[in-house]
Structures are given as structure tokens and as C-alpha cells.
Amino acid sequence: MKLLEERIQKDGIIKEGNVLKVDSFLNHQMDIHLFNKMGQEFKRLFGDKPINKILTIEASGIGIACIAAQHFNVPVVFAKKAQSINIDGEVYATKIESFTHKKTYDVIVSKKYISSEDHILIIDDFLANGCALNGLIDLVQSAGATVEGIGIAIEKGFQAGGKLIRSKGVHLESLAIVESMDTTTGTIKFRPQ
Amino acid sequence: MKLLEERIQKDGIIKEGNVLKVDSFLNHQMDIHLFNKMGQEFKRLFGDKPINKILTIEASGIGIACIAAQHFNVPVVFAKKAQSINIDGEVYATKIESFTHKKTYDVIVSKKYISSEDHILIIDDFLANGCALNGLIDLVQSAGATVEGIGIAIEKGFQAGGKLIRSKGVHLESLAIVESMDTTTGTIKFRPQ
């Protein structure tokens, strides 16, 4: 998606350790006009699927998912990063390892809000090693629901997550795929799509 | 707001200890159509203010804030519940006590995204004792920015937060104010507005 690539190029900040900071428009301050264009694009990409619900994970997926949901006319469910003590039989639970925060979260979703009848579009802001996405897929499958697709804002194409998830046969679309980043020059190369 | 009151009456679940669960439409599964009507109502209530930014707090305020932002045509910033180790000089920080989780959070917002030029509408899903809101007001004031108003989905009118914040002279509007709840009969009384 040209508009998003241009925005990453303009406002993204490359930090040591292959970190790409996009918190001026994506995951701290949020450009709702851009989110709306992204929602339109997700609708173009997944509009032929019988999607009846969007699933995301707190916190930075929620804004993108909610704006996108308007284009699909469906509700959004967000998976919660839980304290273990809250987990009981009323939730589906999985574990997600966060490399950024160097810890493992329990992630839960209430059994009331995903069922075997559901056809789900998963939306998140970032895809790097794929741990969060694998967790969300696991939650959907625990409920016997169908993953109709996965829509990501920014994929780090040089990390393993995208390849791993596409190899499972899931329909994954990332609006911008960063192929490489150069800390010294500030250059970002995108995978042509 | 009639539509929200009716929805709380229909789908809200009253639990022991004055807990009102609205996670089927507000803060776990999110009814985006309802959020859009709420956004329209916030625009009606605060449309005469020179608002250029919406501030909320992760996680459950984000969806409501993003949908409302479309009606104001402004970006959203969400305050983050931080690990203390991440706090440095580049953020405004405050502490928020959570009664639900029985702990105190450090809450931060990057100095890049609130400045003394900003006229801010604070949006959140719930107002009970007012701790979260006081923290957000504190962040805005640390930046020298102006709180133009506070928009809340559901206020628990029988807890002290609403009175406390209105007494500061802040323009606070709650779309539904629960005056009392009866666990035995499931009855919810709203404050007429």
C-alpha cells in the first residue's frame, strides 16, 4: 500500500537492533485518516471472505481493527494480556512470547465471543517473528472457528514470521513489507507487492 | 444517551461488589456501530471546543476514542501502562491506582505527542473512582496542554469520580450515568440527563 509505505519512509525512525519506530502515526499517536485508508485496503483484500468478526490483541491492534471493522460492518474482539490469576474455564488461553518486553504473556479471549460459527479476520499492527499471530491463530482454532485471513499493517520481511504463517496456508496480507532497513542512511526498502 | 442506556440494560451483567460487566459490546467485544453513535454524541457535546487531539488510555478506551476521532477529524494518542524500567526523560509519567487489579501502574505518554499547543478531549470507557482520569488530566497538565473536555461512555454515579472531577471545573460528559444497580433483580437505574 503506497500511502503507508510513503508514511513509513517519511516518519518511521530506524533504531539499532532492527527496531522500526512508527509511534508518531501507528502505535502511540494514531493517524485515523490513514487507518481509514488501511481499512479500505483490508476490505479490498478480504472483501470476498464471509468475515463476521475481527480479532485483534491489545493494545496497538485495537485502533486499526476498529476502524477497519467499519468497512466490514462486523464487531471487534480484542484478546487480553492477562494476569495468570484471572484465567478460568470461561476463556480460551494461549501464551505469547514478547521479544520487545522479554517476557511471556498469557493471552485470553472469553469463550462467549468466539465460537465455531465464526469466520474471523485477524488484524494487528506489526508482524515480525510471528509469536503474537500464532497465539491469535491458536485462540481461534481452540474455539473451532475459521481464520479467514490475517491483515497486518507492517511486516518485517527480514524476520521469520511472515514466511512461517504463509507456509501454514493462511491468507496473510501485509500492507507494507519492510525488506531491509539501514540505520546509517535511514533508508527503508519495501518488498514489491 | 438513550441508545447506550438501553444497551446496558439489555446486555450489561451486574455482579457482586457493584461490578457492571459490559464486555459483550464495550470492552472486550466491541460494537462498532454503537461506538459510531457514541462518537456522534461526543461531537454534539464537544463540537464547539477547539479540540485538536484525543487522549485515551490502553486498552479499552482505544476503540471508542478512534471511532470518535473520525467525527472530530483529529489524531488519537493513547497513554501506555508502562514497566517502570522504560520510563525516561522523553515521556510524561503519572501513577494510576487500579482497584480492579489491585495495583498501581506507571502510565506514560511521549513528550512528542502532547505539547502546550494542544487542546485535548480525553475519552475513556468507564468512570468510577476517577483514578485513571485524574492520571490522564495530570499527563495533559504536565505538558502544559488544555483539557477541553472529558467524554466517558459509562459513569458509575454512585462512586466518587464524577463529582470529584466536575468539582475541578472540567467539562465532563458521561453518555450513561448508572445511579444504582440491584444484583438480585438485575435492575439498573440511570441518572436522568
mmCIF file of N, CA and C in Angstrom, chain B residues 50-176:
data_model
loop_
_atom_site.group_PDB
_atom_site.id
_atom_site.type_symbol
_atom_site.label_atom_id
_atom_site.label_comp_id
_atom_site.label_asym_id
_atom_site.label_seq_id
_atom_site.Cartn_x
_atom_site.Cartn_y
_atom_site.Cartn_z
ATOM 1 N N PRO B 50 -12.231 23.846 20.613
ATOM 2 C CA PRO B 50 -11.160 23.790 19.596
ATOM 3 C C PRO B 50 -10.262 22.558 19.760
ATOM 4 N N ILE B 51 -10.900 21.391 19.759
ATOM 5 C CA ILE B 51 -10.164 20.133 20.030
ATOM 6 C C ILE B 51 -9.294 19.739 18.843
ATOM 7 N N ASN B 52 -8.002 19.490 19.090
ATOM 8 C CA ASN B 52 -7.116 19.065 18.005
ATOM 9 C C ASN B 52 -6.502 17.690 18.254
ATOM 10 N N LYS B 53 -6.876 17.055 19.384
ATOM 11 C CA LYS B 53 -6.309 15.744 19.689
ATOM 12 C C LYS B 53 -7.179 15.040 20.726
ATOM 13 N N ILE B 54 -7.282 13.729 20.600
ATOM 14 C CA ILE B 54 -7.988 12.936 21.615
ATOM 15 C C ILE B 54 -6.959 12.112 22.363
ATOM 16 N N LEU B 55 -7.068 12.091 23.689
ATOM 17 C CA LEU B 55 -6.186 11.269 24.531
ATOM 18 C C LEU B 55 -7.023 10.209 25.227
ATOM 19 N N THR B 56 -6.532 8.969 25.205
ATOM 20 C CA THR B 56 -7.188 7.894 25.928
ATOM 21 C C THR B 56 -6.119 7.032 26.593
ATOM 22 N N ILE B 57 -6.538 5.942 27.209
ATOM 23 C CA ILE B 57 -5.575 5.061 27.872
ATOM 24 C C ILE B 57 -5.844 3.624 27.434
ATOM 25 N N GLU B 58 -4.752 2.864 27.271
ATOM 26 C CA GLU B 58 -4.941 1.472 26.865
ATOM 27 C C GLU B 58 -5.616 0.698 27.987
ATOM 28 N N ALA B 59 -6.344 -0.358 27.655
ATOM 29 C CA ALA B 59 -6.622 -0.802 26.318
ATOM 30 C C ALA B 59 -8.048 -0.430 25.898
ATOM 31 N N SER B 60 -8.997 -0.465 26.838
ATOM 32 C CA SER B 60 -10.393 -0.427 26.399
ATOM 33 C C SER B 60 -10.881 0.960 25.990
ATOM 34 N N GLY B 61 -10.103 2.014 26.215
ATOM 35 C CA GLY B 61 -10.504 3.319 25.714
ATOM 36 C C GLY B 61 -10.200 3.509 24.236
ATOM 37 N N ILE B 62 -9.283 2.711 23.709
ATOM 38 C CA ILE B 62 -8.746 2.978 22.365
ATOM 39 C C ILE B 62 -9.802 2.888 21.260
ATOM 40 N N GLY B 63 -10.624 1.856 21.302
ATOM 41 C CA GLY B 63 -11.628 1.673 20.249
ATOM 42 C C GLY B 63 -12.606 2.835 20.208
ATOM 43 N N ILE B 64 -13.133 3.212 21.354
ATOM 44 C CA ILE B 64 -14.099 4.311 21.439
ATOM 45 C C ILE B 64 -13.449 5.611 20.962
ATOM 46 N N ALA B 65 -12.210 5.840 21.408
ATOM 47 C CA ALA B 65 -11.506 7.078 21.031
ATOM 48 C C ALA B 65 -11.260 7.148 19.527
ATOM 49 N N CYS B 66 -10.852 6.038 18.930
ATOM 50 C CA CYS B 66 -10.542 6.041 17.487
ATOM 51 C C CYS B 66 -11.790 6.297 16.646
ATOM 52 N N ILE B 67 -12.890 5.652 17.015
ATOM 53 C CA ILE B 67 -14.122 5.867 16.248
ATOM 54 C C ILE B 67 -14.617 7.304 16.451
ATOM 55 N N ALA B 68 -14.536 7.809 17.685
ATOM 56 C CA ALA B 68 -14.952 9.190 17.949
ATOM 57 C C ALA B 68 -14.086 10.183 17.174
ATOM 58 N N ALA B 69 -12.800 9.871 17.050
ATOM 59 C CA ALA B 69 -11.857 10.781 16.389
ATOM 60 C C ALA B 69 -12.252 11.088 14.950
ATOM 61 N N GLN B 70 -12.941 10.142 14.316
ATOM 62 C CA GLN B 70 -13.383 10.376 12.940
ATOM 63 C C GLN B 70 -14.370 11.545 12.873
ATOM 64 N N HIS B 71 -15.131 11.726 13.939
ATOM 65 C CA HIS B 71 -16.109 12.811 13.952
ATOM 66 C C HIS B 71 -15.456 14.165 14.233
ATOM 67 N N PHE B 72 -14.260 14.130 14.833
ATOM 68 C CA PHE B 72 -13.542 15.374 15.147
ATOM 69 C C PHE B 72 -12.423 15.651 14.132
ATOM 70 N N ASN B 73 -12.113 14.606 13.344
ATOM 71 C CA ASN B 73 -11.049 14.731 12.341
ATOM 72 C C ASN B 73 -9.701 15.080 12.994
ATOM 73 N N VAL B 74 -9.384 14.368 14.067
ATOM 74 C CA VAL B 74 -8.141 14.607 14.819
ATOM 75 C C VAL B 74 -7.462 13.264 15.105
ATOM 76 N N PRO B 75 -6.154 13.281 15.403
ATOM 77 C CA PRO B 75 -5.481 12.036 15.792
ATOM 78 C C PRO B 75 -5.787 11.643 17.236
ATOM 79 N N VAL B 76 -5.495 10.395 17.567
ATOM 80 C CA VAL B 76 -5.662 9.874 18.928
ATOM 81 C C VAL B 76 -4.283 9.522 19.482
ATOM 82 N N VAL B 77 -4.063 9.839 20.742
ATOM 83 C CA VAL B 77 -2.870 9.362 21.446
ATOM 84 C C VAL B 77 -3.350 8.488 22.593
ATOM 85 N N PHE B 78 -2.756 7.294 22.736
ATOM 86 C CA PHE B 78 -3.138 6.532 23.923
ATOM 87 C C PHE B 78 -1.982 6.452 24.901
ATOM 88 N N ALA B 79 -2.303 6.719 26.182
ATOM 89 C CA ALA B 79 -1.321 6.602 27.257
ATOM 90 C C ALA B 79 -1.078 5.122 27.507
ATOM 91 N N LYS B 80 0.176 4.795 27.813
ATOM 92 C CA LYS B 80 0.570 3.395 27.965
ATOM 93 C C LYS B 80 0.820 3.051 29.419
ATOM 94 N N LYS B 81 0.355 1.873 29.788
ATOM 95 C CA LYS B 81 0.687 1.351 31.108
ATOM 96 C C LYS B 81 2.075 0.753 30.997
ATOM 97 N N ALA B 82 3.018 1.355 31.688
ATOM 98 C CA ALA B 82 4.425 1.060 31.418
ATOM 99 C C ALA B 82 5.045 0.191 32.485
ATOM 100 N N GLN B 83 6.085 -0.479 32.092
ATOM 101 C CA GLN B 83 7.034 -1.032 33.039
ATOM 102 C C GLN B 83 7.897 0.143 33.489
ATOM 103 N N SER B 84 8.148 0.237 34.757
ATOM 104 C CA SER B 84 8.926 1.367 35.271
ATOM 105 C C SER B 84 10.272 1.510 34.560
ATOM 106 N N ILE B 85 10.871 0.375 34.188
ATOM 107 C CA ILE B 85 12.199 0.418 33.578
ATOM 108 C C ILE B 85 12.248 1.205 32.271
ATOM 109 N N ASN B 86 11.089 1.333 31.582
ATOM 110 C CA ASN B 86 11.094 2.030 30.294
ATOM 111 C C ASN B 86 10.991 3.542 30.423
ATOM 112 N N ILE B 87 10.702 4.016 31.629
ATOM 113 C CA ILE B 87 10.448 5.438 31.789
ATOM 114 C C ILE B 87 11.750 6.236 31.758
ATOM 115 N N ASP B 88 11.813 7.185 30.854
ATOM 116 C CA ASP B 88 12.996 8.044 30.777
ATOM 117 C C ASP B 88 12.527 9.483 30.600
ATOM 118 N N GLY B 89 13.425 10.367 30.316
ATOM 119 C CA GLY B 89 13.090 11.794 30.246
ATOM 120 C C GLY B 89 12.239 12.171 29.061
ATOM 121 N N GLU B 90 11.997 11.227 28.155
ATOM 122 C CA GLU B 90 11.248 11.561 26.943
ATOM 123 C C GLU B 90 9.748 11.414 27.094
ATOM 124 N N VAL B 91 9.300 11.072 28.299
ATOM 125 C CA VAL B 91 7.867 10.855 28.497
ATOM 126 C C VAL B 91 7.344 11.660 29.683
ATOM 127 N N TYR B 92 6.051 11.995 29.620
ATOM 128 C CA TYR B 92 5.344 12.429 30.808
ATOM 129 C C TYR B 92 4.836 11.177 31.500
ATOM 130 N N ALA B 93 4.961 11.137 32.821
ATOM 131 C CA ALA B 93 4.570 9.932 33.553
ATOM 132 C C ALA B 93 3.705 10.286 34.746
ATOM 133 N N THR B 94 2.801 9.393 35.070
ATOM 134 C CA THR B 94 1.982 9.556 36.259
ATOM 135 C C THR B 94 1.684 8.171 36.818
ATOM 136 N N LYS B 95 1.097 8.123 37.982
ATOM 137 C CA LYS B 95 0.746 6.822 38.560
ATOM 138 C C LYS B 95 -0.773 6.707 38.662
ATOM 139 N N ILE B 96 -1.288 5.539 38.307
ATOM 140 C CA ILE B 96 -2.729 5.298 38.388
ATOM 141 C C ILE B 96 -2.965 4.034 39.203
ATOM 142 N N GLU B 97 -3.831 4.183 40.196
ATOM 143 C CA GLU B 97 -4.141 3.030 41.032
ATOM 144 C C GLU B 97 -5.347 2.298 40.426
ATOM 145 N N SER B 98 -5.206 1.012 40.221
ATOM 146 C CA SER B 98 -6.339 0.242 39.707
ATOM 147 C C SER B 98 -6.953 -0.570 40.828
ATOM 148 N N PHE B 99 -8.241 -0.301 41.107
ATOM 149 C CA PHE B 99 -8.927 -1.074 42.139
ATOM 150 C C PHE B 99 -9.252 -2.474 41.631
ATOM 151 N N THR B 100 -9.556 -2.557 40.337
ATOM 152 C CA THR B 100 -9.888 -3.866 39.749
ATOM 153 C C THR B 100 -8.711 -4.820 39.881
ATOM 154 N N HIS B 101 -7.525 -4.325 39.534
ATOM 155 C CA HIS B 101 -6.364 -5.227 39.547
ATOM 156 C C HIS B 101 -5.516 -5.076 40.813
ATOM 157 N N LYS B 102 -5.978 -4.197 41.694
ATOM 158 C CA LYS B 102 -5.309 -4.019 42.990
ATOM 159 C C LYS B 102 -3.824 -3.756 42.849
ATOM 160 N N LYS B 103 -3.473 -2.863 41.917
ATOM 161 C CA LYS B 103 -2.086 -2.453 41.834
ATOM 162 C C LYS B 103 -1.965 -1.047 41.251
ATOM 163 N N THR B 104 -0.764 -0.517 41.334
ATOM 164 C CA THR B 104 -0.521 0.826 40.817
ATOM 165 C C THR B 104 0.321 0.730 39.546
ATOM 166 N N TYR B 105 -0.165 1.401 38.493
ATOM 167 C CA TYR B 105 0.550 1.420 37.226
ATOM 168 C C TYR B 105 1.310 2.730 37.048
ATOM 169 N N ASP B 106 2.453 2.654 36.397
ATOM 170 C CA ASP B 106 3.033 3.855 35.818
ATOM 171 C C ASP B 106 2.392 4.026 34.454
ATOM 172 N N VAL B 107 1.916 5.218 34.180
ATOM 173 C CA VAL B 107 1.277 5.488 32.899
ATOM 174 C C VAL B 107 2.052 6.607 32.219
ATOM 175 N N ILE B 108 2.366 6.390 30.945
ATOM 176 C CA ILE B 108 3.229 7.352 30.259
ATOM 177 C C ILE B 108 2.658 7.788 28.914
ATOM 178 N N VAL B 109 3.103 8.948 28.493
ATOM 179 C CA VAL B 109 2.828 9.390 27.135
ATOM 180 C C VAL B 109 4.088 10.129 26.654
ATOM 181 N N SER B 110 4.449 9.885 25.421
ATOM 182 C CA SER B 110 5.663 10.512 24.884
ATOM 183 C C SER B 110 5.497 12.027 24.825
ATOM 184 N N LYS B 111 6.554 12.742 25.195
ATOM 185 C CA LYS B 111 6.525 14.210 25.125
ATOM 186 C C LYS B 111 6.332 14.713 23.703
ATOM 187 N N LYS B 112 6.633 13.840 22.723
ATOM 188 C CA LYS B 112 6.477 14.251 21.323
ATOM 189 C C LYS B 112 5.016 14.462 20.943
ATOM 190 N N TYR B 113 4.096 13.811 21.680
ATOM 191 C CA TYR B 113 2.716 13.781 21.203
ATOM 192 C C TYR B 113 1.712 14.586 22.029
ATOM 193 N N ILE B 114 2.206 15.251 23.064
ATOM 194 C CA ILE B 114 1.372 16.275 23.718
ATOM 195 C C ILE B 114 2.250 17.495 23.962
ATOM 196 N N SER B 115 1.764 18.654 23.539
ATOM 197 C CA SER B 115 2.533 19.885 23.761
ATOM 198 C C SER B 115 1.603 20.967 24.295
ATOM 199 N N SER B 116 2.181 22.079 24.667
ATOM 200 C CA SER B 116 1.399 23.176 25.246
ATOM 201 C C SER B 116 0.409 23.777 24.240
ATOM 202 N N GLU B 117 0.590 23.467 22.974
ATOM 203 C CA GLU B 117 -0.327 23.958 21.929
ATOM 204 C C GLU B 117 -1.621 23.157 21.865
ATOM 205 N N ASP B 118 -1.623 21.988 22.516
ATOM 206 C CA ASP B 118 -2.731 21.047 22.282
ATOM 207 C C ASP B 118 -3.982 21.348 23.104
ATOM 208 N N HIS B 119 -5.131 21.133 22.448
ATOM 209 C CA HIS B 119 -6.449 21.256 23.079
ATOM 210 C C HIS B 119 -7.083 19.871 23.039
ATOM 211 N N ILE B 120 -7.158 19.260 24.211
ATOM 212 C CA ILE B 120 -7.369 17.817 24.251
ATOM 213 C C ILE B 120 -8.728 17.417 24.792
ATOM 214 N N LEU B 121 -9.334 16.451 24.073
ATOM 215 C CA LEU B 121 -10.518 15.766 24.591
ATOM 216 C C LEU B 121 -10.052 14.406 25.114
ATOM 217 N N ILE B 122 -10.302 14.155 26.382
ATOM 218 C CA ILE B 122 -9.964 12.862 26.969
ATOM 219 C C ILE B 122 -11.179 11.940 26.834
ATOM 220 N N ILE B 123 -10.956 10.738 26.357
ATOM 221 C CA ILE B 123 -12.063 9.770 26.214
ATOM 222 C C ILE B 123 -11.696 8.474 26.921
ATOM 223 N N ASP B 124 -12.655 7.907 27.663
ATOM 224 C CA ASP B 124 -12.427 6.584 28.258
ATOM 225 C C ASP B 124 -13.753 5.840 28.365
ATOM 226 N N ASP B 125 -13.656 4.539 28.593
ATOM 227 C CA ASP B 125 -14.882 3.736 28.611
ATOM 228 C C ASP B 125 -15.635 3.868 29.945
ATOM 229 N N PHE B 126 -14.903 3.929 31.060
ATOM 230 C CA PHE B 126 -15.542 3.884 32.374
ATOM 231 C C PHE B 126 -15.032 4.989 33.280
ATOM 232 N N LEU B 127 -15.910 5.472 34.127
ATOM 233 C CA LEU B 127 -15.513 6.375 35.206
ATOM 234 C C LEU B 127 -16.131 5.851 36.496
ATOM 235 N N ALA B 128 -15.289 5.522 37.460
ATOM 236 C CA ALA B 128 -15.797 5.039 38.753
ATOM 237 C C ALA B 128 -15.214 5.921 39.858
ATOM 238 N N ASN B 129 -14.028 5.590 40.336
ATOM 239 C CA ASN B 129 -13.424 6.418 41.385
ATOM 240 C C ASN B 129 -12.591 7.579 40.808
ATOM 241 N N GLY B 130 -12.353 7.545 39.512
ATOM 242 C CA GLY B 130 -11.696 8.666 38.854
ATOM 243 C C GLY B 130 -10.172 8.619 38.827
ATOM 244 N N CYS B 131 -9.585 7.536 39.310
ATOM 245 C CA CYS B 131 -8.112 7.457 39.351
ATOM 246 C C CYS B 131 -7.484 7.544 37.964
ATOM 247 N N ALA B 132 -8.031 6.791 37.015
ATOM 248 C CA ALA B 132 -7.467 6.799 35.664
ATOM 249 C C ALA B 132 -7.579 8.198 35.059
ATOM 250 N N LEU B 133 -8.765 8.800 35.200
ATOM 251 C CA LEU B 133 -8.980 10.135 34.624
ATOM 252 C C LEU B 133 -8.072 11.177 35.253
ATOM 253 N N ASN B 134 -7.919 11.119 36.563
ATOM 254 C CA ASN B 134 -7.015 12.060 37.216
ATOM 255 C C ASN B 134 -5.597 11.921 36.682
ATOM 256 N N GLY B 135 -5.192 10.693 36.423
ATOM 257 C CA GLY B 135 -3.873 10.453 35.849
ATOM 258 C C GLY B 135 -3.749 11.072 34.463
ATOM 259 N N LEU B 136 -4.790 10.919 33.639
ATOM 260 C CA LEU B 136 -4.750 11.483 32.289
ATOM 261 C C LEU B 136 -4.735 13.008 32.340
ATOM 262 N N ILE B 137 -5.542 13.583 33.225
ATOM 263 C CA ILE B 137 -5.537 15.049 33.389
ATOM 264 C C ILE B 137 -4.135 15.511 33.801
ATOM 265 N N ASP B 138 -3.528 14.761 34.700
ATOM 266 C CA ASP B 138 -2.177 15.077 35.162
ATOM 267 C C ASP B 138 -1.177 15.072 34.004
ATOM 268 N N LEU B 139 -1.280 14.071 33.111
ATOM 269 C CA LEU B 139 -0.380 14.000 31.948
ATOM 270 C C LEU B 139 -0.564 15.225 31.051
ATOM 271 N N VAL B 140 -1.812 15.598 30.795
ATOM 272 C CA VAL B 140 -2.089 16.747 29.921
ATOM 273 C C VAL B 140 -1.528 18.025 30.547
ATOM 274 N N GLN B 141 -1.735 18.168 31.851
ATOM 275 C CA GLN B 141 -1.253 19.380 32.526
ATOM 276 C C GLN B 141 0.264 19.425 32.606
ATOM 277 N N SER B 142 0.906 18.255 32.739
ATOM 278 C CA SER B 142 2.377 18.210 32.716
ATOM 279 C C SER B 142 2.925 18.789 31.422
ATOM 280 N N ALA B 143 2.169 18.589 30.345
ATOM 281 C CA ALA B 143 2.608 19.072 29.031
ATOM 282 C C ALA B 143 2.223 20.536 28.814
ATOM 283 N N GLY B 144 1.496 21.112 29.748
ATOM 284 C CA GLY B 144 1.023 22.487 29.577
ATOM 285 C C GLY B 144 -0.107 22.598 28.564
ATOM 286 N N ALA B 145 -0.707 21.467 28.210
ATOM 287 C CA ALA B 145 -1.812 21.470 27.243
ATOM 288 C C ALA B 145 -3.134 21.726 27.972
ATOM 289 N N THR B 146 -4.201 21.940 27.172
ATOM 290 C CA THR B 146 -5.514 22.268 27.742
ATOM 291 C C THR B 146 -6.453 21.066 27.658
ATOM 292 N N VAL B 147 -7.091 20.740 28.781
ATOM 293 C CA VAL B 147 -8.158 19.737 28.747
ATOM 294 C C VAL B 147 -9.448 20.451 28.351
ATOM 295 N N GLU B 148 -9.891 20.235 27.123
ATOM 296 C CA GLU B 148 -11.115 20.902 26.659
ATOM 297 C C GLU B 148 -12.359 20.175 27.153
ATOM 298 N N GLY B 149 -12.214 18.898 27.438
ATOM 299 C CA GLY B 149 -13.362 18.151 27.930
ATOM 300 C C GLY B 149 -13.000 16.707 28.161
ATOM 301 N N ILE B 150 -13.927 16.000 28.821
ATOM 302 C CA ILE B 150 -13.749 14.571 29.065
ATOM 303 C C ILE B 150 -15.039 13.869 28.668
ATOM 304 N N GLY B 151 -14.921 12.886 27.796
ATOM 305 C CA GLY B 151 -16.078 12.119 27.355
ATOM 306 C C GLY B 151 -15.954 10.677 27.818
ATOM 307 N N ILE B 152 -16.963 10.231 28.572
ATOM 308 C CA ILE B 152 -16.959 8.891 29.157
ATOM 309 C C ILE B 152 -18.153 8.116 28.614
ATOM 310 N N ALA B 153 -17.971 6.833 28.382
ATOM 311 C CA ALA B 153 -19.119 6.028 27.970
ATOM 312 C C ALA B 153 -20.030 5.796 29.178
ATOM 313 N N ILE B 154 -19.528 5.111 30.203
ATOM 314 C CA ILE B 154 -20.371 4.761 31.353
ATOM 315 C C ILE B 154 -19.752 5.282 32.646
ATOM 316 N N GLU B 155 -20.529 6.083 33.363
ATOM 317 C CA GLU B 155 -20.094 6.561 34.678
ATOM 318 C C GLU B 155 -20.886 5.831 35.760
ATOM 319 N N LYS B 156 -20.178 5.376 36.775
ATOM 320 C CA LYS B 156 -20.860 4.837 37.946
ATOM 321 C C LYS B 156 -21.142 6.007 38.884
ATOM 322 N N GLY B 157 -22.367 6.522 38.803
ATOM 323 C CA GLY B 157 -22.730 7.750 39.507
ATOM 324 C C GLY B 157 -22.683 7.618 41.019
ATOM 325 N N PHE B 158 -22.702 6.366 41.490
ATOM 326 C CA PHE B 158 -22.681 6.137 42.938
ATOM 327 C C PHE B 158 -21.254 6.052 43.470
ATOM 328 N N GLN B 159 -20.258 6.208 42.595
ATOM 329 C CA GLN B 159 -18.870 6.305 43.074
ATOM 330 C C GLN B 159 -18.403 7.753 42.930
ATOM 331 N N ALA B 160 -17.281 8.060 43.544
ATOM 332 C CA ALA B 160 -16.935 9.471 43.770
ATOM 333 C C ALA B 160 -16.308 10.204 42.576
ATOM 334 N N GLY B 161 -15.849 9.447 41.555
ATOM 335 C CA GLY B 161 -15.053 10.044 40.489
ATOM 336 C C GLY B 161 -15.710 11.210 39.768
ATOM 337 N N GLY B 162 -16.953 11.052 39.368
ATOM 338 C CA GLY B 162 -17.645 12.078 38.593
ATOM 339 C C GLY B 162 -17.727 13.398 39.345
ATOM 340 N N LYS B 163 -18.147 13.319 40.595
ATOM 341 C CA LYS B 163 -18.292 14.511 41.425
ATOM 342 C C LYS B 163 -16.933 15.213 41.605
ATOM 343 N N LEU B 164 -15.933 14.382 41.894
ATOM 344 C CA LEU B 164 -14.570 14.864 42.103
ATOM 345 C C LEU B 164 -14.064 15.648 40.894
ATOM 346 N N ILE B 165 -14.262 15.089 39.718
ATOM 347 C CA ILE B 165 -13.708 15.710 38.511
ATOM 348 C C ILE B 165 -14.521 16.930 38.098
ATOM 349 N N ARG B 166 -15.865 16.840 38.225
ATOM 350 C CA ARG B 166 -16.689 18.018 37.916
ATOM 351 C C ARG B 166 -16.358 19.180 38.858
ATOM 352 N N SER B 167 -15.986 18.860 40.102
ATOM 353 C CA SER B 167 -15.683 19.924 41.070
ATOM 354 C C SER B 167 -14.414 20.695 40.707
ATOM 355 N N LYS B 168 -13.610 20.108 39.809
ATOM 356 C CA LYS B 168 -12.413 20.820 39.338
ATOM 357 C C LYS B 168 -12.736 21.811 38.227
ATOM 358 N N GLY B 169 -14.009 21.810 37.799
ATOM 359 C CA GLY B 169 -14.401 22.715 36.727
ATOM 360 C C GLY B 169 -14.135 22.179 35.336
ATOM 361 N N VAL B 170 -13.807 20.887 35.249
ATOM 362 C CA VAL B 170 -13.594 20.274 33.934
ATOM 363 C C VAL B 170 -14.952 19.931 33.320
ATOM 364 N N HIS B 171 -15.099 20.145 32.020
ATOM 365 C CA HIS B 171 -16.331 19.787 31.326
ATOM 366 C C HIS B 171 -16.361 18.282 31.074
ATOM 367 N N LEU B 172 -17.075 17.587 31.939
ATOM 368 C CA LEU B 172 -17.160 16.122 31.872
ATOM 369 C C LEU B 172 -18.550 15.705 31.438
ATOM 370 N N GLU B 173 -18.605 14.853 30.416
ATOM 371 C CA GLU B 173 -19.892 14.321 29.957
ATOM 372 C C GLU B 173 -19.809 12.801 29.920
ATOM 373 N N SER B 174 -20.775 12.150 30.566
ATOM 374 C CA SER B 174 -20.853 10.694 30.502
ATOM 375 C C SER B 174 -22.115 10.323 29.738
ATOM 376 N N LEU B 175 -21.982 9.415 28.787
ATOM 377 C CA LEU B 175 -23.135 9.115 27.927
ATOM 378 C C LEU B 175 -24.215 8.346 28.681
ATOM 379 N N ALA B 176 -23.810 7.615 29.708
ATOM 380 C CA ALA B 176 -24.783 6.956 30.592
ATOM 381 C C ALA B 176 -24.229 7.019 32.011
#
